[in-house]
Coordinates of C-alpha atoms in Angstrom, one line a residue:
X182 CA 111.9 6.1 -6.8
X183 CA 109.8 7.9 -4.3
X184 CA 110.9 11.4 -5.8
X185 CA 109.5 10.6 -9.0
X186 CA 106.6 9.3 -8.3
X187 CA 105.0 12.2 -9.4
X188 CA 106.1 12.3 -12.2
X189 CA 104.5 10.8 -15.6
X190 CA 105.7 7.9 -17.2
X191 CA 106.9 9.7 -20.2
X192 CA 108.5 12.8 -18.4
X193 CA 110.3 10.2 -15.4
X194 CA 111.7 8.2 -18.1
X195 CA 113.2 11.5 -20.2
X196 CA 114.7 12.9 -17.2
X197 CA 116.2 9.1 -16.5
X198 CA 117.7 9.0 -19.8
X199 CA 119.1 12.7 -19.8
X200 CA 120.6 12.0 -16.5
X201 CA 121.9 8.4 -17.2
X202 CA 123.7 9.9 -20.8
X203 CA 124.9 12.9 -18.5
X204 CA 126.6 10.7 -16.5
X205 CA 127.9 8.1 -19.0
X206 CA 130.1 11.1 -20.3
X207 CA 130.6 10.4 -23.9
X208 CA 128.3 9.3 -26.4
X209 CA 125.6 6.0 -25.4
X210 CA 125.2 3.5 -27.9
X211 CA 121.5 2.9 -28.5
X212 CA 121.2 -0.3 -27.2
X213 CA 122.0 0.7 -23.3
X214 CA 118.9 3.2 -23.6
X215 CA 117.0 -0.2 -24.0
X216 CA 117.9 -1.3 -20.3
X217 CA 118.3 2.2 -18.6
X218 CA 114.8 2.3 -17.9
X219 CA 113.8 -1.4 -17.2
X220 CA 117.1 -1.4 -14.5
X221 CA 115.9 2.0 -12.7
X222 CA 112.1 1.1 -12.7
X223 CA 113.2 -1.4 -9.9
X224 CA 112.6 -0.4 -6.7
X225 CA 115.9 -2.4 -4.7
X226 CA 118.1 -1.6 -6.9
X227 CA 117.2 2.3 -7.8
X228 CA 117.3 2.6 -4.0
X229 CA 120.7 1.0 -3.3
X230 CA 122.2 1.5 -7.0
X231 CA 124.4 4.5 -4.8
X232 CA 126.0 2.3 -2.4
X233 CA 127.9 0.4 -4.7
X234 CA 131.3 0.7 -7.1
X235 CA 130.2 -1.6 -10.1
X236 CA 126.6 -2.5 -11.6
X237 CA 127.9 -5.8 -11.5
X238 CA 128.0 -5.7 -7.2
X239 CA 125.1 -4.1 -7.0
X240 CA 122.8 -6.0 -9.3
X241 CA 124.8 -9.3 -7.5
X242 CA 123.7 -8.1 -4.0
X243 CA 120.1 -7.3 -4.5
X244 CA 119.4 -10.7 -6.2
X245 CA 120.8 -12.3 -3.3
X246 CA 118.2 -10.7 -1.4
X247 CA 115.4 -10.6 -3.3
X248 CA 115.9 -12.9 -6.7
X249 CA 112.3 -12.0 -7.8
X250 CA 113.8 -8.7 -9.3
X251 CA 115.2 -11.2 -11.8
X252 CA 112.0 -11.1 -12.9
X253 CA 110.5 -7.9 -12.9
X254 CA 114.0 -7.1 -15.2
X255 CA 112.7 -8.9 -17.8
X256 CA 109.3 -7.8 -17.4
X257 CA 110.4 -4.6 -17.6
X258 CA 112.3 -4.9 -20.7
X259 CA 109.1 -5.2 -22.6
X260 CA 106.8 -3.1 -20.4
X261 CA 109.2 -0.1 -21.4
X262 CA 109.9 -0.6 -24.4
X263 CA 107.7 2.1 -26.0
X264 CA 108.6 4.0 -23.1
X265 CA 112.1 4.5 -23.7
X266 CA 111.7 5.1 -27.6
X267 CA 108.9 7.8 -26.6
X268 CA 111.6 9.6 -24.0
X269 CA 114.4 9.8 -26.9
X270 CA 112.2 10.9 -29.4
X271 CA 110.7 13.6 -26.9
X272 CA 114.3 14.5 -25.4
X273 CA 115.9 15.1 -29.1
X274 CA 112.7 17.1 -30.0
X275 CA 113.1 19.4 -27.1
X276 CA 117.2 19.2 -27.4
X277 CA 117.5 17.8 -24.7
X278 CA 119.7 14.9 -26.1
X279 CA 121.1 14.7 -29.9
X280 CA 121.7 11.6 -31.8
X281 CA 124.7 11.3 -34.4
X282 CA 126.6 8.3 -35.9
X283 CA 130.0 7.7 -33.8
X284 CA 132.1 4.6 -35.3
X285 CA 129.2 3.2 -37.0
X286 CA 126.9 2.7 -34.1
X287 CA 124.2 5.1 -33.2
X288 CA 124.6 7.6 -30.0
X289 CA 123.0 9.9 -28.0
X290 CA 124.7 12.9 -26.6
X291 CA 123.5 14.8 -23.8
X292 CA 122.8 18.8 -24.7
X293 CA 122.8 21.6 -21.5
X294 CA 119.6 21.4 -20.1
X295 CA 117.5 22.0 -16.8
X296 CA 116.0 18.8 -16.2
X297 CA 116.4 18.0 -12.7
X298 CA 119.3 16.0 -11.7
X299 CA 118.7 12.5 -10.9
X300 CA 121.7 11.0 -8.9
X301 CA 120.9 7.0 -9.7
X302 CA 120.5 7.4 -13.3
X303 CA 123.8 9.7 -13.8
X304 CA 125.8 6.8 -12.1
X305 CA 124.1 4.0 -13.2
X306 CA 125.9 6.5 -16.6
X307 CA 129.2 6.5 -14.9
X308 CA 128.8 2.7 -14.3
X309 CA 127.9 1.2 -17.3
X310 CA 130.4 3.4 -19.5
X311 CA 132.3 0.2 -20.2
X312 CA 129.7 -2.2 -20.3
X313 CA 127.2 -3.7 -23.1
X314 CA 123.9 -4.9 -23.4
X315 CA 124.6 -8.3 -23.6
X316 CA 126.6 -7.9 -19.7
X317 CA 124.0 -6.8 -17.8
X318 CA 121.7 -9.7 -19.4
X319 CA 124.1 -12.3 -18.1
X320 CA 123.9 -10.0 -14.5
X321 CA 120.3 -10.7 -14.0
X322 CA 120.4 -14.3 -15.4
X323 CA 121.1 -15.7 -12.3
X324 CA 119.8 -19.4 -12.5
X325 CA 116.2 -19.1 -10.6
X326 CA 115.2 -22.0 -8.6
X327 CA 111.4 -23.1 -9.4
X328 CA 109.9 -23.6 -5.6
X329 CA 107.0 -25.4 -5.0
X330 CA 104.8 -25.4 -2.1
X331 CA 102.5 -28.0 -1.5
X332 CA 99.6 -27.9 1.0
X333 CA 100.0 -24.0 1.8
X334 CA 96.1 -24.1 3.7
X335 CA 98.4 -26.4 6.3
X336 CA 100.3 -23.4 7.0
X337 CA 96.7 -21.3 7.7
X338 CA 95.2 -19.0 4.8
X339 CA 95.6 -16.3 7.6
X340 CA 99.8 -16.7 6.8
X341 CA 101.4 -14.6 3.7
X342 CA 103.9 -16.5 1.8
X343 CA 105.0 -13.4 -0.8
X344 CA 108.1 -13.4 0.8
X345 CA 109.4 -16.8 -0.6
X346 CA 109.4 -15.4 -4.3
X347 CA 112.4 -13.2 -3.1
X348 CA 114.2 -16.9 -2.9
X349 CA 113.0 -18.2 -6.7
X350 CA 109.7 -18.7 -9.0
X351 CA 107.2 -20.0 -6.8
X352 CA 103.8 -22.1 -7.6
X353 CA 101.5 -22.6 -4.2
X354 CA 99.0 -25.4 -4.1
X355 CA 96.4 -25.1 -1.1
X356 CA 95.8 -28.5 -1.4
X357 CA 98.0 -31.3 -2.7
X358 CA 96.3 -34.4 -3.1
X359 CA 98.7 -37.5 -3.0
X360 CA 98.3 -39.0 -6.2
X361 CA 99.1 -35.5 -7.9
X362 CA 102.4 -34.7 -6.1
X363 CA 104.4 -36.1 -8.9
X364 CA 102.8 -34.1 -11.7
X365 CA 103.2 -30.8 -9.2
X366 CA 106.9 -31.5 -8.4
X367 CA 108.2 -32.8 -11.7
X368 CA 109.7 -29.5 -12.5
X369 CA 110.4 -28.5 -9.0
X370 CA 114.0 -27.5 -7.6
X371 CA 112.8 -27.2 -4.0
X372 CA 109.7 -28.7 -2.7
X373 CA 107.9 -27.2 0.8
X374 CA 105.8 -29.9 1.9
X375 CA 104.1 -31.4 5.5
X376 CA 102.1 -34.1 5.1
X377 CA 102.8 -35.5 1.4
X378 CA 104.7 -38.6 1.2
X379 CA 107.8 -38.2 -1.1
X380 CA 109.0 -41.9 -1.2
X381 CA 111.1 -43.9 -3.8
X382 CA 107.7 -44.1 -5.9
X383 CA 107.3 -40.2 -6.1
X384 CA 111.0 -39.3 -6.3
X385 CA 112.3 -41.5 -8.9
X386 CA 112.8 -39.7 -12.1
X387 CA 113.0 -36.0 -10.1
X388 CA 116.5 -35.0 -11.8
X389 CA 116.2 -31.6 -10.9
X390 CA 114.8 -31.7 -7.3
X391 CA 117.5 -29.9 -5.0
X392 CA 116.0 -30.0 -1.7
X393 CA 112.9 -30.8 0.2
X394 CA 112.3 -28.6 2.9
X395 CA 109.4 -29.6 5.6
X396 CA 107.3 -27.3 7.1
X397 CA 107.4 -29.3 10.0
X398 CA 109.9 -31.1 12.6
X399 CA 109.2 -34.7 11.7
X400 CA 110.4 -36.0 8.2
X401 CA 109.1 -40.1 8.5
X402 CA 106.9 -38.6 5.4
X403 CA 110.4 -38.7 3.6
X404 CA 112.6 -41.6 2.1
X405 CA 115.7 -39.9 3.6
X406 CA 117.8 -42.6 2.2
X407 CA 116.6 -42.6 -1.0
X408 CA 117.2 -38.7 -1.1
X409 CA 120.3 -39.0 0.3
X410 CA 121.5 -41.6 -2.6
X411 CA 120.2 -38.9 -4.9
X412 CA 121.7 -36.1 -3.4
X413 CA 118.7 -34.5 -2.4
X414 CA 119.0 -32.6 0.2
X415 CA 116.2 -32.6 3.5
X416 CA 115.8 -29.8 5.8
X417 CA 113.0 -29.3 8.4
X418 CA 112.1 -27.1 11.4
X419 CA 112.8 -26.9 14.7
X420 CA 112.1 -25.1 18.1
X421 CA 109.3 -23.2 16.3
X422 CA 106.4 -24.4 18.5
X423 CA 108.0 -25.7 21.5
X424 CA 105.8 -23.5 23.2
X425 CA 102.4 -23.5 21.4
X426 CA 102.8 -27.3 22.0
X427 CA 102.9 -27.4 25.9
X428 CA 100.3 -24.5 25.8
X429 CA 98.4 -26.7 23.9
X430 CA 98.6 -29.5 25.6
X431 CA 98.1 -27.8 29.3
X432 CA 94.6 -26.7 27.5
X433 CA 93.9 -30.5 26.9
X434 CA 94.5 -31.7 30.3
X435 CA 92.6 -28.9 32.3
X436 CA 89.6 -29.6 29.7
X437 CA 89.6 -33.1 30.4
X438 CA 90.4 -32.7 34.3
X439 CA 88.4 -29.6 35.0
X440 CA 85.3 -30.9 32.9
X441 CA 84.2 -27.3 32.3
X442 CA 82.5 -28.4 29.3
X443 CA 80.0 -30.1 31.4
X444 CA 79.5 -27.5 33.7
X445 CA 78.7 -24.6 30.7
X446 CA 76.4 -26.9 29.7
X447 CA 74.6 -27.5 32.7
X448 CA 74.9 -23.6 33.3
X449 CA 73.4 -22.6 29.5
X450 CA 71.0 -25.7 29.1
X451 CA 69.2 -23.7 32.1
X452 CA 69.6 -26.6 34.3
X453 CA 71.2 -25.0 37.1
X454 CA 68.6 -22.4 37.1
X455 CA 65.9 -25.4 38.1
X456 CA 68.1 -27.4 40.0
X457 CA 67.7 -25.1 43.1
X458 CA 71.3 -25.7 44.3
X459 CA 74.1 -23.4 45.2
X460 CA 76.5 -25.7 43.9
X461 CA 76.6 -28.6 41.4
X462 CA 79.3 -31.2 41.4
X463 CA 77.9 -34.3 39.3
X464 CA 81.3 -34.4 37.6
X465 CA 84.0 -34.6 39.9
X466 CA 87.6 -33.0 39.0
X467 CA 90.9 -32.9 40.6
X468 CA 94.1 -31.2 42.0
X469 CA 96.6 -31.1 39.5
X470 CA 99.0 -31.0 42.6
X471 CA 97.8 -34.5 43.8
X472 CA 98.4 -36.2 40.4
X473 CA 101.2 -37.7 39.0
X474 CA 101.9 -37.1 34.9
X475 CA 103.7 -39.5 32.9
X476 CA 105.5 -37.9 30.0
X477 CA 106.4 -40.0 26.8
X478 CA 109.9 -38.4 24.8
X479 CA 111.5 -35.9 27.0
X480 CA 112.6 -33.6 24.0
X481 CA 112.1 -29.7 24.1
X482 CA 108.3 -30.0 24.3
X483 CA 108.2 -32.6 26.9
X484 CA 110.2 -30.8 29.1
X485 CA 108.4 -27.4 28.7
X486 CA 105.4 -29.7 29.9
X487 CA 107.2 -31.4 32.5
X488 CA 108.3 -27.8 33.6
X489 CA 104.8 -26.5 33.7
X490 CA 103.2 -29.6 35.4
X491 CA 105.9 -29.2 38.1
X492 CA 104.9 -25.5 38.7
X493 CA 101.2 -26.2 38.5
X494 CA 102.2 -29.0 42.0
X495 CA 102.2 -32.4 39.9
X496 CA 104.4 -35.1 40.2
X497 CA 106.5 -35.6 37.0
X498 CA 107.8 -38.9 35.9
X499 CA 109.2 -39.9 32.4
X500 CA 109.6 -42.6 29.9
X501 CA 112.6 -42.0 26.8
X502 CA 111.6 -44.0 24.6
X503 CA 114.6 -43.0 22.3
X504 CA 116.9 -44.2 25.7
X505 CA 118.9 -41.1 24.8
X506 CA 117.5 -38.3 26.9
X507 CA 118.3 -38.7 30.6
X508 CA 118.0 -35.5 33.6
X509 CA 117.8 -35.7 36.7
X510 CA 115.3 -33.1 36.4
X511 CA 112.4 -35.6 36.5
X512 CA 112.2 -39.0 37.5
X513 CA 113.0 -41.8 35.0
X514 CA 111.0 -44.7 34.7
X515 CA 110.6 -47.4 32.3
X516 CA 107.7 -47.8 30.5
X517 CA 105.3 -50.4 32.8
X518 CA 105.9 -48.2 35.0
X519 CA 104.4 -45.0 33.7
X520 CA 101.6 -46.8 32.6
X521 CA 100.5 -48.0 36.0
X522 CA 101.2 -44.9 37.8
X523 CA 100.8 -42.3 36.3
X524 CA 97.1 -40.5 36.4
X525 CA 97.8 -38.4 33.3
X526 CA 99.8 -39.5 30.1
X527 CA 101.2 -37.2 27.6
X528 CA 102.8 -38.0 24.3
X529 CA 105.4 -36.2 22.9
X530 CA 107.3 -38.6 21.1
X531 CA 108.4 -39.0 17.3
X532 CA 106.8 -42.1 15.1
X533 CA 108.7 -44.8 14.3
X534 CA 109.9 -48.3 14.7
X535 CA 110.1 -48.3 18.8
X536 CA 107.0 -45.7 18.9
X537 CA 104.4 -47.1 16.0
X538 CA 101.4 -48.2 18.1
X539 CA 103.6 -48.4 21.6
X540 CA 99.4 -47.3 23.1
X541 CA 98.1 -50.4 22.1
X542 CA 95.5 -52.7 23.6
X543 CA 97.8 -54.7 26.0
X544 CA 99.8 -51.3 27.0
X545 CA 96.6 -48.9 27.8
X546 CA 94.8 -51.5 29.7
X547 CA 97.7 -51.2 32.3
X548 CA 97.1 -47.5 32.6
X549 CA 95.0 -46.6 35.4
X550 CA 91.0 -46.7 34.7
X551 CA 90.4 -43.3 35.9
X552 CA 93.4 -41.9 34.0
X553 CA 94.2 -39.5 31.6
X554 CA 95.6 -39.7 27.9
X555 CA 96.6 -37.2 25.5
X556 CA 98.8 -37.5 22.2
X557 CA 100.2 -34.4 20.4
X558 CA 103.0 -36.6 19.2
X559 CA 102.0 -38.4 16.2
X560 CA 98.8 -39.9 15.9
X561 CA 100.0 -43.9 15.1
X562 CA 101.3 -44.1 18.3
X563 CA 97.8 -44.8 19.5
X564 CA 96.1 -47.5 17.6
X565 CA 92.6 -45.5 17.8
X566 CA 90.5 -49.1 17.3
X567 CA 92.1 -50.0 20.8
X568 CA 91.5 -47.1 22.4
X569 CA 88.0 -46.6 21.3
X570 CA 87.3 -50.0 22.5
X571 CA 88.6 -49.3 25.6
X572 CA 87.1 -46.2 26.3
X573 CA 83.4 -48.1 25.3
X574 CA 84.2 -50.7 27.7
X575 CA 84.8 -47.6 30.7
X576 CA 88.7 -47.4 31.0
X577 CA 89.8 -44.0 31.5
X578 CA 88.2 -40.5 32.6
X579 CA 89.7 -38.8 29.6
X580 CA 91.0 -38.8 26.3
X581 CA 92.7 -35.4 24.1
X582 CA 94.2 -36.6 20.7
X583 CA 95.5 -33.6 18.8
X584 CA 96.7 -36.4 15.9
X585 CA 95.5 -39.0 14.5
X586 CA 96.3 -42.6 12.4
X587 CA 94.7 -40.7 9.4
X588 CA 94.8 -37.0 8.6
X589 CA 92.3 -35.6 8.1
X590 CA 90.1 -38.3 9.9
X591 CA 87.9 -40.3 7.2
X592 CA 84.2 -40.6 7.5
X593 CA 84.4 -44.2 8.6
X594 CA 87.0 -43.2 11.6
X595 CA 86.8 -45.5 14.6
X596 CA 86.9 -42.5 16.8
X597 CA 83.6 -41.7 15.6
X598 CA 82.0 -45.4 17.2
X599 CA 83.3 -43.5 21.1
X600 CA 80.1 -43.7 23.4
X601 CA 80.3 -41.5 25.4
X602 CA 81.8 -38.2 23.4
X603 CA 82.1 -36.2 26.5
X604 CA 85.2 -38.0 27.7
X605 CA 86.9 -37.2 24.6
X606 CA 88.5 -34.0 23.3
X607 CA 89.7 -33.9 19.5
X608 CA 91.5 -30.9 17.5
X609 CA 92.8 -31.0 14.3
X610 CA 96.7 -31.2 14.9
X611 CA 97.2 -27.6 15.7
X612 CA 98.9 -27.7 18.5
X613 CA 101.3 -26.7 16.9
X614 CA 99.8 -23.6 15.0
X615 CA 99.3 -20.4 17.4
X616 CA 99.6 -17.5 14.6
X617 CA 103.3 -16.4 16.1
X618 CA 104.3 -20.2 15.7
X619 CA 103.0 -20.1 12.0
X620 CA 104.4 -17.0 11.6
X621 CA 108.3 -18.0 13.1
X622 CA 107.7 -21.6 11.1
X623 CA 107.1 -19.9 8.1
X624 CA 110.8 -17.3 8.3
X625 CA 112.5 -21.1 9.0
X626 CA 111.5 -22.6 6.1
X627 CA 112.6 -18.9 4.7
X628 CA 115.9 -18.9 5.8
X629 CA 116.1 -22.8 4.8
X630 CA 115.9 -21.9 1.2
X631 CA 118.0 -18.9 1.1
X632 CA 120.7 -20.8 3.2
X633 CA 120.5 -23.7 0.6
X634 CA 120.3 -20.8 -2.6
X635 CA 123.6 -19.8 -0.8
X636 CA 125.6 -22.9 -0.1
X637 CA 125.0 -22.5 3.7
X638 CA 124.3 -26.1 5.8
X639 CA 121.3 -25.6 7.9
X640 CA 118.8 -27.8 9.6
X641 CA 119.9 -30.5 7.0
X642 CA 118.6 -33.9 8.6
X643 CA 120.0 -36.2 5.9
X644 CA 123.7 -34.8 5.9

């Protein structure tokens, strides 16, 4: 379209309509002028409309890439409307097209003329000269899936989601409160979803749901055998923040270790300016190199943080708590023993039945009481009311908790009753979340839809 967009509405749409009956070669029944106009007013297909030996293929391929132009088709069939009658009335006033009777149906003819020749709409002519009204209807009614994504200020209101109406009609929620996930999904052919709990209770009844597709790696959030029963296919994420994780998580322990907190503070409260000293060391930190860090689930993340603990000098030891992942990378240990030497703990672990509060009172209390904890796993791995009594009672020198039992925390949160806040460091599970991460999450759920849309197994974690 770019060489018409200077030109008017009115003038753009006679010179589409000479061209298109200039190329159709004999006389146009009336009825294709109605859809000349609403097929070359869109951008994909104007664009690639040369590349192609049959309307059909062409209007086939660019819904596979982009099914929004569904859509803007029949949009367009109204938009233009008055459009198109305007053109032909204009065109046979200025001869450039004549209209006779030709077996009873109403045609347009096209007369010599100068308009300028337009190559798309003379063989969108040459294309449709043995096709109806009715066929290219049935070409753009491809079946669109209604996609609904819940929770999309999870994903960041910095993160643009336009290109997931390409896949289907889409309805975003920024917010999806539990008890109104039913009511948003009930029409819903895909669901995107994090955090929402699609269970038995919210799934029953769902006839048309096709496929639930997490913005996320962990599905416990999902009844995968219930879905699986149903033919409802699962597919999550993966790999996408492998990186971001152990970043993350690094960040955590040199915060916690390094104390720099305390120092700014002394430094910006004045303090050091009065305290006459060169050097201040109330709050004593370490060598990472003289430590040893206990990692919990050796997956992708826990080795990238086993890797970079080895380069920063520390002495890696891990616990599997699936019992599947085994190197001789890293040293092995069970899981007394990690507690009771390791100076810094990391989780990285899934939830469920082996991991569901495996830091619990008994369990943490073994852990050294100058130690270190973080969890960027899931949060009910720690029971919090443990841990916060055991920080209040002076066990550990640090505690980093990325997740938590209840997301977002509640106002009555244990974590809130912790002492002494200084020991503690809490972010709102974005470990995760670096913009690129966001960004290469967001193209996986993407390509999870279109896969699906096009029969294509990927990611599926309930085959």
């Amino acid at each position: 379209m770019k060489l018409m967009e200077m030109m008017k509405d009115e003038d753009l749409g006679i010179a589409l309509l000479y061209n298109f009956t200039k190329g159709y070669g004999k006389p146009v029944p009336m009825e294709l002028y109605d859809i000349v106009l609403p097929i070359l007013y869109i951008d994909d297909i104007c664009e690639n409309i040369l590349k192609y030996d049959t309307l059909h293929q062409c209007i086939d391929e660019c819904l596979s890439k982009n099914l929004a132009i569904k859509d803007e088709f029949f949009e367009n069939l109204e938009k233009y409307e008055s459009v198109t009658s305007n053109a032909l009335a204009i065109s046979m006033i200025q001869k450039h097209l004549v209209f006779n009777v030709v077996d009873n149906i109403m045609c347009g003819q096209a007369l010599p003329s100068n308009i300028l020749d337009l190559n798309e709409a003379k063989l969108l002519g040459q294309l449709m000269q043995d096709i109806t009204k009715k066929d290219v209807l049935e070409y753009f009614d491809k079946t669109t899936m209604n996609i609904v994504v819940l929770q999309t200020d999870t994903l960041g209101k910095d993160m643009d989601l336009s290109e997931l109406k390409k896949l289907g009609s889409v309805k975003m929620y920024p917010v999806a409160l539990q008890d109104d996930v039913v009511d948003l999904i009930k029409d819903a052919d895909i669901v995107v979803t994090n955090k929402n709990v699609l269970f038995e209770e919210q799934l029953k009844g769902l006839n048309k749901l096709k496929l639930i597709c997490l913005t996320a790696t962990g599905y416990n959030n999902v009844d995968i055998d219930y879905c699986k029963e149903h033919h409802i296919q699962v597919r999550n994420v993966k790999g996408y923040s492998t990186d971001t994780v152990a970043q993350h998580t690094i960040a955590i322990a040199m915060h916690l270790i390094e104390k720099n907190h305390l120092y700014d503070e002394f430094v910006k409260s004045r303090k050091y300016e009065k305290s006459g000293v060169f050097s201040y060391f109330n709050y004593y930190f370490h060598d990472v190199s003289s430590m040893t860090w206990g990692i919990v689930g050796l997956g992708d993340i826990g080795r990238k943080v086993a890797q970079i603990a080895t380069t920063m000098g520390a002495n890696v030891q891990y616990y599997s708590t699936s019992g599947l992942n085994s190197t001789s990378d890293y040293k092995q240990v069970d899981f007394e023993t990690l507690l009771k030497t390791s100076d810094i703990i990391s989780i990285h672990a899934p939830l469920n039945e082996k991991t569901k509060f495996l830091f619990n009172f008994n369990s943490m209390s073994q852990m050294k009481k100058h130690s270190y904890l973080i969890n960027v796993g899931r949060g009910s791995i720690i029971k919090e009311k443990d841990l916060v009594e055991l920080l209040n009672l002076g066990h550990f020198d640090g505690v980093g908790l990325d997740v938590f039992e209840k997301e977002p925390l509640d106002e009555n949160s244990v974590l809130y009753k912790i002492k002494d806040q200084s020991k503690v460091i809490l972010t709102p599970h974005v470990a995760w979340g670096s913009i690129e991460a966001r960004k290469r999450l967001i193209n996986e759920v993407y390509l999870n839809i279109q896969s699906f849309i096009n029969g294509e197994e990927r990611n599926i974690v309930n085959k």
